Short mmCIF file of C-alpha atoms and ligand atoms in Angstrom, two decimals:
data_model
loop_
_atom_site.label_atom_id
_atom_site.label_comp_id
_atom_site.label_asym_id
_atom_site.label_seq_id
_atom_site.Cartn_x
_atom_site.Cartn_y
_atom_site.Cartn_z
CA MET A 27 15.79 11.02 -10.37
CA ALA A 28 15.86 10.47 -14.13
CA GLN A 29 15.38 6.96 -15.39
CA GLY A 30 18.80 5.69 -16.39
CA ASP A 31 18.99 4.29 -19.91
CA GLY A 32 22.22 2.64 -18.81
CA CYS A 33 20.29 0.64 -16.22
CA GLN A 34 17.81 -0.41 -18.83
CA ALA A 35 20.49 -1.83 -21.07
CA LEU A 36 21.89 -3.92 -18.21
CA LEU A 37 18.55 -5.33 -17.20
CA VAL A 38 17.57 -8.86 -17.87
CA GLY A 39 13.89 -9.04 -17.09
CA TYR A 40 10.84 -6.85 -17.26
CA PRO A 41 10.59 -3.52 -19.07
CA VAL A 42 11.58 -0.48 -17.01
CA SER A 43 8.56 1.51 -18.11
CA VAL A 44 4.88 0.73 -17.71
CA ASN A 45 4.09 2.86 -20.74
CA ALA A 46 3.94 -0.45 -22.54
CA PRO A 47 1.03 -2.27 -20.87
CA VAL A 48 1.75 -5.66 -19.32
CA ARG A 49 -0.55 -8.62 -18.86
CA THR A 50 -1.48 -8.97 -15.20
CA GLU A 51 -1.71 -12.55 -13.92
CA LEU A 52 -3.98 -13.29 -10.96
CA LEU A 53 -2.85 -16.40 -9.04
CA GLN A 54 -3.82 -18.09 -5.80
CA ALA A 55 -1.16 -17.55 -3.12
CA ASP A 56 -0.30 -21.26 -3.00
CA GLU A 57 3.14 -22.84 -3.44
CA ALA A 58 3.13 -22.55 -7.23
CA GLY A 59 1.84 -18.98 -7.12
CA ILE A 60 4.52 -17.93 -4.64
CA ARG A 61 7.25 -19.60 -6.72
CA ARG A 62 6.08 -17.69 -9.81
CA ALA A 63 5.90 -14.45 -7.81
CA ALA A 64 9.47 -14.89 -6.57
CA ASP A 65 10.62 -15.35 -10.21
CA VAL A 66 8.90 -12.08 -11.14
CA ILE A 67 10.58 -10.22 -8.23
CA ARG A 68 14.00 -11.61 -9.19
CA ALA A 69 13.44 -10.45 -12.78
CA HIS A 70 12.79 -6.85 -11.56
CA GLY A 71 9.02 -7.18 -12.00
CA LEU A 72 6.08 -6.12 -9.81
CA VAL A 73 3.98 -8.43 -7.63
CA ALA A 74 1.02 -7.45 -5.45
CA PHE A 75 0.83 -9.68 -2.37
CA PRO A 76 -1.15 -9.84 0.87
CA THR A 77 0.20 -8.70 4.21
CA GLU A 78 -1.73 -8.65 7.49
CA THR A 79 -2.51 -4.93 6.97
CA VAL A 80 -3.29 -4.32 3.29
CA TYR A 81 -2.02 -5.65 -0.06
CA GLY A 82 1.44 -4.39 -0.95
CA LEU A 83 2.90 -3.69 -4.41
CA GLY A 84 6.26 -5.40 -4.17
CA ALA A 85 9.56 -5.14 -6.02
CA ASN A 86 13.18 -5.94 -5.19
CA ALA A 87 14.00 -3.14 -2.72
CA LEU A 88 17.68 -3.16 -3.76
CA SER A 89 16.98 -2.81 -7.51
CA GLU A 90 16.68 0.79 -8.67
CA PRO A 91 14.87 0.02 -11.94
CA ALA A 92 12.43 -2.34 -10.22
CA VAL A 93 11.61 0.26 -7.55
CA LEU A 94 11.17 2.98 -10.18
CA ARG A 95 8.45 0.87 -11.75
CA ILE A 96 6.50 0.88 -8.47
CA PHE A 97 6.28 4.68 -8.65
CA GLU A 98 5.13 4.55 -12.27
CA ALA A 99 2.54 1.81 -11.75
CA LYS A 100 0.96 3.68 -8.83
CA ASP A 101 1.42 7.21 -10.28
CA ARG A 102 3.18 7.86 -6.97
CA PRO A 103 5.24 11.03 -6.42
CA ARG A 104 8.95 10.07 -6.39
CA GLY A 105 9.53 11.90 -3.09
CA ASN A 106 7.21 9.57 -1.16
CA PRO A 107 9.44 6.78 0.22
CA LEU A 108 8.60 3.07 0.38
CA ILE A 109 8.53 0.56 3.22
CA VAL A 110 11.06 -2.28 2.95
CA HIS A 111 9.69 -5.67 4.02
CA LEU A 112 11.82 -8.41 5.59
CA ALA A 113 10.96 -12.02 6.41
CA GLU A 114 12.60 -11.72 9.84
CA ALA A 115 14.27 -9.16 12.08
CA ALA A 116 17.63 -10.95 11.68
CA GLN A 117 17.83 -9.44 8.15
CA LEU A 118 17.70 -5.88 9.51
CA ALA A 119 21.42 -5.18 9.04
CA THR A 120 21.09 -5.64 5.25
CA VAL A 121 18.87 -2.53 4.96
CA ALA A 122 19.47 -0.42 8.10
CA ALA A 123 22.71 0.99 9.51
CA ASP A 124 23.60 1.57 13.19
CA VAL A 125 20.48 -0.10 14.56
CA SER A 126 20.21 1.03 18.19
CA THR A 127 19.49 -1.32 21.06
CA ARG A 128 16.24 0.54 21.62
CA ALA A 129 15.17 -0.08 18.00
CA ARG A 130 16.09 -3.75 18.28
CA ASP A 131 13.97 -4.04 21.41
CA VAL A 132 10.96 -2.48 19.70
CA ALA A 133 11.41 -4.82 16.75
CA ALA A 134 11.65 -7.84 19.05
CA ARG A 135 8.47 -6.76 20.81
CA PHE A 136 6.27 -5.94 17.79
CA TRP A 137 7.58 -7.97 14.83
CA PRO A 138 6.14 -9.69 12.98
CA GLY A 139 3.33 -7.18 13.00
CA PRO A 140 1.86 -3.91 11.71
CA LEU A 141 4.66 -1.63 12.93
CA THR A 142 7.13 0.11 10.59
CA LEU A 143 10.36 1.52 12.02
CA VAL A 144 12.23 4.42 10.44
CA LEU A 145 15.98 3.82 10.88
CA PRO A 146 19.24 5.04 9.33
CA ARG A 147 19.54 3.71 5.76
CA ALA A 148 22.19 1.12 4.84
CA ALA A 149 24.17 1.88 1.67
CA ALA A 150 22.72 -1.19 -0.10
CA VAL A 151 19.28 0.46 -0.24
CA PRO A 152 19.07 2.80 -3.25
CA LEU A 153 17.86 6.37 -2.70
CA VAL A 154 14.87 5.80 -5.03
CA THR A 155 13.52 3.35 -2.44
CA THR A 156 13.74 5.94 0.35
CA GLY A 157 12.53 8.92 -1.69
CA GLY A 158 16.00 10.45 -1.41
CA LEU A 159 16.10 10.21 2.41
CA ASP A 160 19.01 8.91 4.46
CA THR A 161 16.57 6.87 6.52
CA VAL A 162 14.74 3.67 5.60
CA ALA A 163 11.32 2.44 6.74
CA VAL A 164 11.34 -1.29 7.58
CA ARG A 165 8.92 -3.89 8.82
CA VAL A 166 8.42 -7.65 9.16
CA PRO A 167 4.80 -8.31 8.18
CA ASP A 168 2.73 -10.92 10.00
CA HIS A 169 1.53 -12.94 7.03
CA PRO A 170 2.69 -16.38 5.84
CA VAL A 171 2.40 -15.42 2.14
CA ALA A 172 4.59 -12.35 2.67
CA TRP A 173 7.25 -14.41 4.52
CA ALA A 174 7.24 -17.15 1.87
CA LEU A 175 7.54 -14.62 -0.96
CA ILE A 176 10.38 -12.63 0.62
CA GLU A 177 12.26 -15.83 1.42
CA ALA A 178 11.77 -17.35 -2.03
CA ALA A 179 12.81 -14.11 -3.75
CA GLY A 180 15.90 -13.91 -1.54
CA VAL A 181 15.80 -10.09 -1.36
CA PRO A 182 14.07 -7.49 0.81
CA ILE A 183 10.85 -6.35 -0.85
CA ALA A 184 9.89 -2.68 -1.13
CA ALA A 185 6.11 -2.36 -1.05
CA PRO A 186 3.74 0.54 -0.75
CA SER A 187 0.04 -0.23 -0.54
CA ALA A 188 -1.06 -1.69 -3.89
CA ASN A 189 -3.54 1.05 -4.84
CA ARG A 190 -3.31 3.82 -7.43
CA SER A 191 -1.86 6.83 -5.60
CA GLY A 192 -4.49 8.63 -3.51
CA ARG A 193 -7.05 5.79 -3.58
CA PRO A 194 -8.04 3.72 -0.53
CA SER A 195 -5.58 0.91 0.22
CA PRO A 196 -6.59 -2.53 -1.12
CA THR A 197 -7.70 -5.18 1.37
CA ARG A 198 -8.69 -7.75 -1.27
CA ALA A 199 -7.03 -8.98 -4.47
CA GLY A 200 -9.97 -7.60 -6.49
CA HIS A 201 -9.22 -4.08 -5.22
CA VAL A 202 -5.67 -4.40 -6.55
CA ARG A 203 -6.94 -5.56 -9.94
CA ASP A 204 -9.36 -2.61 -10.11
CA ASP A 205 -6.46 -0.17 -9.64
CA LEU A 206 -3.43 -1.84 -11.27
CA ASP A 207 -4.61 -4.25 -13.98
CA GLY A 208 -2.29 -3.93 -17.00
CA ARG A 209 0.43 -2.17 -14.97
CA ILE A 210 1.97 -5.02 -12.94
CA GLU A 211 2.97 -8.61 -13.73
CA LEU A 212 1.20 -10.51 -10.97
CA ILE A 213 -1.37 -10.36 -8.19
CA LEU A 214 -1.19 -13.07 -5.51
CA ASP A 215 -4.65 -13.65 -4.05
CA GLY A 216 -4.39 -14.54 -0.37
CA GLY A 217 -7.92 -13.51 0.60
CA PRO A 218 -8.97 -10.47 2.64
CA THR A 219 -6.28 -8.89 4.83
CA PRO A 220 -7.00 -9.32 8.55
CA VAL A 221 -6.02 -5.88 9.94
CA GLY A 222 -7.41 -3.75 7.10
CA VAL A 223 -5.47 -0.53 7.77
CA GLU A 224 -1.78 0.13 7.11
CA SER A 225 1.06 -0.26 9.60
CA THR A 226 1.91 2.27 12.29
CA VAL A 227 5.01 4.25 11.25
CA LEU A 228 7.41 5.08 14.10
CA ASP A 229 10.53 7.20 13.59
CA MET A 230 13.32 5.78 15.75
CA THR A 231 16.07 8.15 14.57
CA GLY A 232 15.42 11.00 17.04
CA GLU A 233 15.81 11.51 20.78
CA SER A 234 12.50 9.81 21.52
CA PRO A 235 10.24 7.71 19.25
CA LEU A 236 8.02 9.85 17.01
CA LEU A 237 4.71 8.56 15.63
CA LEU A 238 4.56 9.52 11.95
CA ARG A 239 1.44 7.56 11.00
CA PRO A 240 -1.11 5.86 13.27
CA GLY A 241 -1.82 2.33 12.05
CA GLY A 242 -2.41 -1.28 13.02
CA VAL A 243 -0.47 -1.06 16.31
CA PRO A 244 -2.33 1.36 18.61
CA LEU A 245 -0.43 4.25 20.18
CA GLU A 246 -1.45 2.98 23.63
CA ALA A 247 0.41 -0.31 22.99
CA LEU A 248 3.55 1.59 21.90
CA ARG A 249 3.50 3.83 24.99
CA GLU A 250 2.97 0.84 27.25
CA ALA A 251 6.02 -0.87 25.76
CA LEU A 252 8.29 2.15 25.13
CA GLY A 253 7.29 4.90 27.52
CA PRO A 254 6.90 8.37 25.97
CA VAL A 255 6.10 8.46 22.24
CA ARG A 256 5.78 11.86 20.58
CA VAL A 257 2.89 12.48 18.23
CA VAL A 258 2.68 15.21 15.62
CA ALA A 259 -0.30 16.50 13.73
CA GLY A 260 -0.50 15.81 9.99
CA ALA A 261 -0.08 19.48 9.09
CA ASP A 262 3.06 19.82 11.24
CA HIS A 263 6.07 20.95 9.20
CA GLU A 264 8.57 18.81 11.04
CA ALA A 265 6.41 15.75 10.50
CA ALA A 266 5.93 16.55 6.81
CA GLY A 267 9.70 16.79 6.45
CA ARG A 268 10.31 13.48 8.19
CA SER A 269 7.39 11.59 6.72
CA PRO A 270 6.85 12.73 3.16
CA GLY A 271 3.66 10.64 2.93
CA LEU A 272 1.93 13.19 5.15
CA ARG A 273 2.15 15.78 2.38
CA TYR A 274 -0.17 13.91 0.07
CA ARG A 275 -3.92 13.37 0.13
CA HIS A 276 -4.71 9.75 0.81
CA TYR A 277 -7.27 7.06 1.17
CA ALA A 278 -9.85 8.95 -0.82
CA PRO A 279 -12.75 7.29 -2.60
CA ARG A 280 -14.17 9.10 -5.63
CA ALA A 281 -17.17 10.18 -3.57
CA GLU A 282 -16.92 13.20 -1.29
CA VAL A 283 -16.38 12.17 2.34
CA VAL A 284 -18.04 14.32 5.03
CA LEU A 285 -17.07 13.66 8.65
CA VAL A 286 -19.72 14.56 11.26
CA ASP A 287 -20.17 14.14 15.02
CA PRO A 288 -21.67 10.89 16.36
CA GLY A 289 -25.45 11.21 16.27
CA ALA A 290 -25.44 13.96 13.62
CA GLY A 291 -25.70 11.66 10.58
CA GLU A 292 -29.45 11.76 9.92
CA THR A 293 -29.49 15.56 9.89
CA ALA A 294 -26.30 15.84 7.84
CA VAL A 295 -27.60 13.74 4.91
CA GLN A 296 -30.80 15.82 4.49
CA PRO A 297 -29.56 18.64 2.20
CA TRP A 298 -28.05 16.16 -0.29
CA LEU A 299 -31.14 13.95 -0.26
CA ALA A 300 -33.26 17.05 -0.86
CA ALA A 301 -31.04 17.83 -3.86
CA GLY A 302 -31.62 14.32 -5.23
CA ARG A 303 -28.00 13.16 -4.78
CA PRO A 304 -27.11 9.53 -3.88
CA VAL A 305 -25.79 9.63 -0.31
CA ALA A 306 -24.39 7.07 2.12
CA LEU A 307 -24.61 7.31 5.89
CA VAL A 308 -22.00 5.36 7.86
CA SER A 309 -22.53 5.03 11.61
CA GLN A 310 -21.86 2.71 14.53
CA ARG A 311 -25.49 3.20 15.65
CA LEU A 312 -28.55 1.45 14.33
CA ILE A 313 -30.01 3.85 11.75
CA THR A 314 -33.75 3.67 11.07
CA LEU A 315 -33.91 6.46 8.49
CA GLU A 316 -35.04 5.17 5.08
CA ARG A 317 -35.06 7.33 1.96
CA PRO A 318 -34.74 6.77 -1.77
CA ARG A 319 -31.05 7.25 -2.79
CA LEU A 320 -29.88 6.75 0.82
CA THR A 321 -27.49 3.86 1.53
CA VAL A 322 -27.02 3.07 5.22
CA ARG A 323 -24.03 1.12 6.56
CA VAL A 324 -23.88 0.22 10.23
CA MET A 325 -20.26 -0.43 11.22
CA PRO A 326 -19.10 -2.61 14.14
CA ALA A 327 -18.85 -1.07 17.62
CA ASP A 328 -15.56 -2.99 17.95
CA LEU A 329 -12.93 -0.67 16.43
CA VAL A 330 -10.69 -3.56 15.35
CA ALA A 331 -13.53 -4.98 13.26
CA TYR A 332 -14.41 -1.47 12.00
CA ALA A 333 -10.83 -0.92 10.80
CA ARG A 334 -10.84 -4.27 8.98
CA ASP A 335 -13.88 -3.23 6.90
CA LEU A 336 -13.18 0.50 6.39
CA PHE A 337 -11.35 0.58 3.03
CA ALA A 338 -13.53 -2.14 1.50
CA LEU A 339 -16.57 -0.08 2.48
CA LEU A 340 -15.25 3.10 0.83
CA ARG A 341 -14.55 1.20 -2.39
CA GLU A 342 -17.92 -0.56 -2.31
CA LEU A 343 -19.79 2.74 -1.95
CA ASP A 344 -17.85 4.17 -4.90
CA THR A 345 -18.80 1.18 -7.03
CA ALA A 346 -22.44 1.63 -6.03
CA GLY A 347 -22.33 5.20 -7.44
CA VAL A 348 -22.72 7.02 -4.12
CA GLU A 349 -21.66 10.68 -4.47
CA ILE A 350 -21.45 11.77 -0.83
CA ILE A 351 -20.39 9.60 2.12
CA VAL A 352 -21.41 11.02 5.49
CA VAL A 353 -19.42 9.26 8.23
CA GLU A 354 -19.93 9.68 11.96
CA ALA A 355 -16.73 10.13 13.98
CA VAL A 356 -15.50 7.22 16.13
CA PRO A 357 -13.78 7.42 19.56
CA GLU A 358 -10.07 8.29 19.24
CA ARG A 359 -8.68 5.38 21.20
CA GLY A 360 -7.04 2.15 20.03
CA LEU A 361 -7.62 1.66 16.32
CA GLY A 362 -10.17 4.50 16.48
CA ARG A 363 -7.24 6.94 16.18
CA THR A 364 -6.15 5.21 12.97
CA ILE A 365 -9.70 5.14 11.58
CA MET A 366 -10.12 8.87 12.28
CA ASP A 367 -6.74 9.65 10.66
CA ARG A 368 -7.81 7.87 7.46
CA LEU A 369 -11.27 9.45 7.48
CA ARG A 370 -9.82 12.96 7.94
CA ARG A 371 -7.42 12.43 5.04
CA ALA A 372 -10.22 11.07 2.87
CA ALA A 373 -12.35 14.11 3.77
CA ALA A 374 -9.56 16.65 3.15
CA PRO A 375 -9.96 18.82 0.05
CA SER A 376 -7.67 17.55 -2.74
O1 TXA R 412 0.90 -1.69 6.22
C1 TXA R 412 1.65 -1.03 5.47
O2 TXA R 412 2.47 -0.20 5.92
C2 TXA R 412 1.55 -1.29 3.97
C3 TXA R 412 1.95 -2.75 3.72
C4 TXA R 412 2.02 -3.07 2.26
O3 TXA R 412 3.17 -3.01 4.34
N1 TXA R 412 2.38 -0.38 3.25
C5 TXA R 412 2.10 0.93 3.15
O4 TXA R 412 3.01 1.65 2.40
O5 TXA R 412 1.14 1.46 3.68
P1 TXA R 412 2.74 3.13 1.87
O6 TXA R 412 3.82 3.40 0.92
O7 TXA R 412 1.38 3.21 1.35
O8 TXA R 412 2.97 4.03 3.13
C6 TXA R 412 4.27 4.19 3.66
C7 TXA R 412 4.34 5.36 4.58
C8 TXA R 412 4.24 6.67 3.81
O9 TXA R 412 3.49 7.59 4.57
C9 TXA R 412 5.70 7.09 3.71
O10 TXA R 412 5.87 8.47 3.56
C10 TXA R 412 6.26 6.58 5.03
O11 TXA R 412 5.61 5.35 5.24
N2 TXA R 412 7.71 6.36 4.94
C11 TXA R 412 8.36 5.47 4.17
N3 TXA R 412 9.68 5.59 4.32
C12 TXA R 412 9.89 6.58 5.20
C13 TXA R 412 11.07 7.20 5.76
N4 TXA R 412 12.29 6.81 5.43
N5 TXA R 412 10.88 8.21 6.65
C14 TXA R 412 9.63 8.60 6.99
N6 TXA R 412 8.50 8.07 6.50
C15 TXA R 412 8.62 7.08 5.61
MG1 MG R 413 -0.39 3.88 0.70
#
């Protein structure tokens, strides 16, 4: 969609384009910080804020020019739709139409929490927010800063993860600053995010629930609560049509990520070490191998704790100048499925 000059003329607030750099404020997520952030949202500006999963890059979900700026700030393809965040499930009717009883039950069971539901779009939500789709992705995050901000702003907040497109999602305010300084008005620092991976995305518009993205709510928990949940592979054409995010490479650090079997790490790093390249080895086992230019990171056996640290680890290794990250696969159960999804995407050729 072209950027409407007409919109621009009507706007009272922040510039529609990020071509002119803006000064990015970094504030603690206290009462004063949240008040300031709500002012920015109401003036069609951009605020990065913590949720329980990762930091989101928020704008008024009902304001076309504000939402357009999210895409520009992130360099995000316009066809990749955004998640709309509410302070409570009672606000669902403002953004979704014809919400089924089944969808309401799922919401009641998992909200607030890291589950996003894809539902029919209400007319109030502009098509830029949904990437042109007639569905809308919605969730109620489980974070007091997110609730306070949405309530103070008085509007639903559209928020993708607050990283530059294709980079690992930010789990700390510093990650957001590294990616978006000079492109957004404000970053609210609420400390590290407790879940560390993005929400599970569940399409509720079909015959049976369809998992579009594994995330903070494990598939096992959904099946226990809902019965059958269909799962589609990332390369699946139907899934790519219904979840445009699947079409794009994601979560990638600058370093090359190489995924290997558990136990194969020490052997896998050898060729790169022999070539004199800085390599990292990431495993859940204790690694005793020591070599110049080898960085070893032992990750928690507990997959919930592993997920919390994953994106911060990828960013830290980038900063340290590592060129190849060899990661051993984790079991595909619970959050292990989500971890493996993110690792596979990070390892995929661009
Ligand atoms: O935990 C999270 O979900 C974080 C926090 C900030 O809430 N947000 C997040 O947003 O990860 P983002 O934009 O990075 O990922 C949203 C995913 C994308 O894969 C997108 O394609 C999908 O949700 N999505 C959004 N709207 C959709 C829709 N209407 N139909 C299908 N998929 C949709
Ligand atoms: Mg994202």
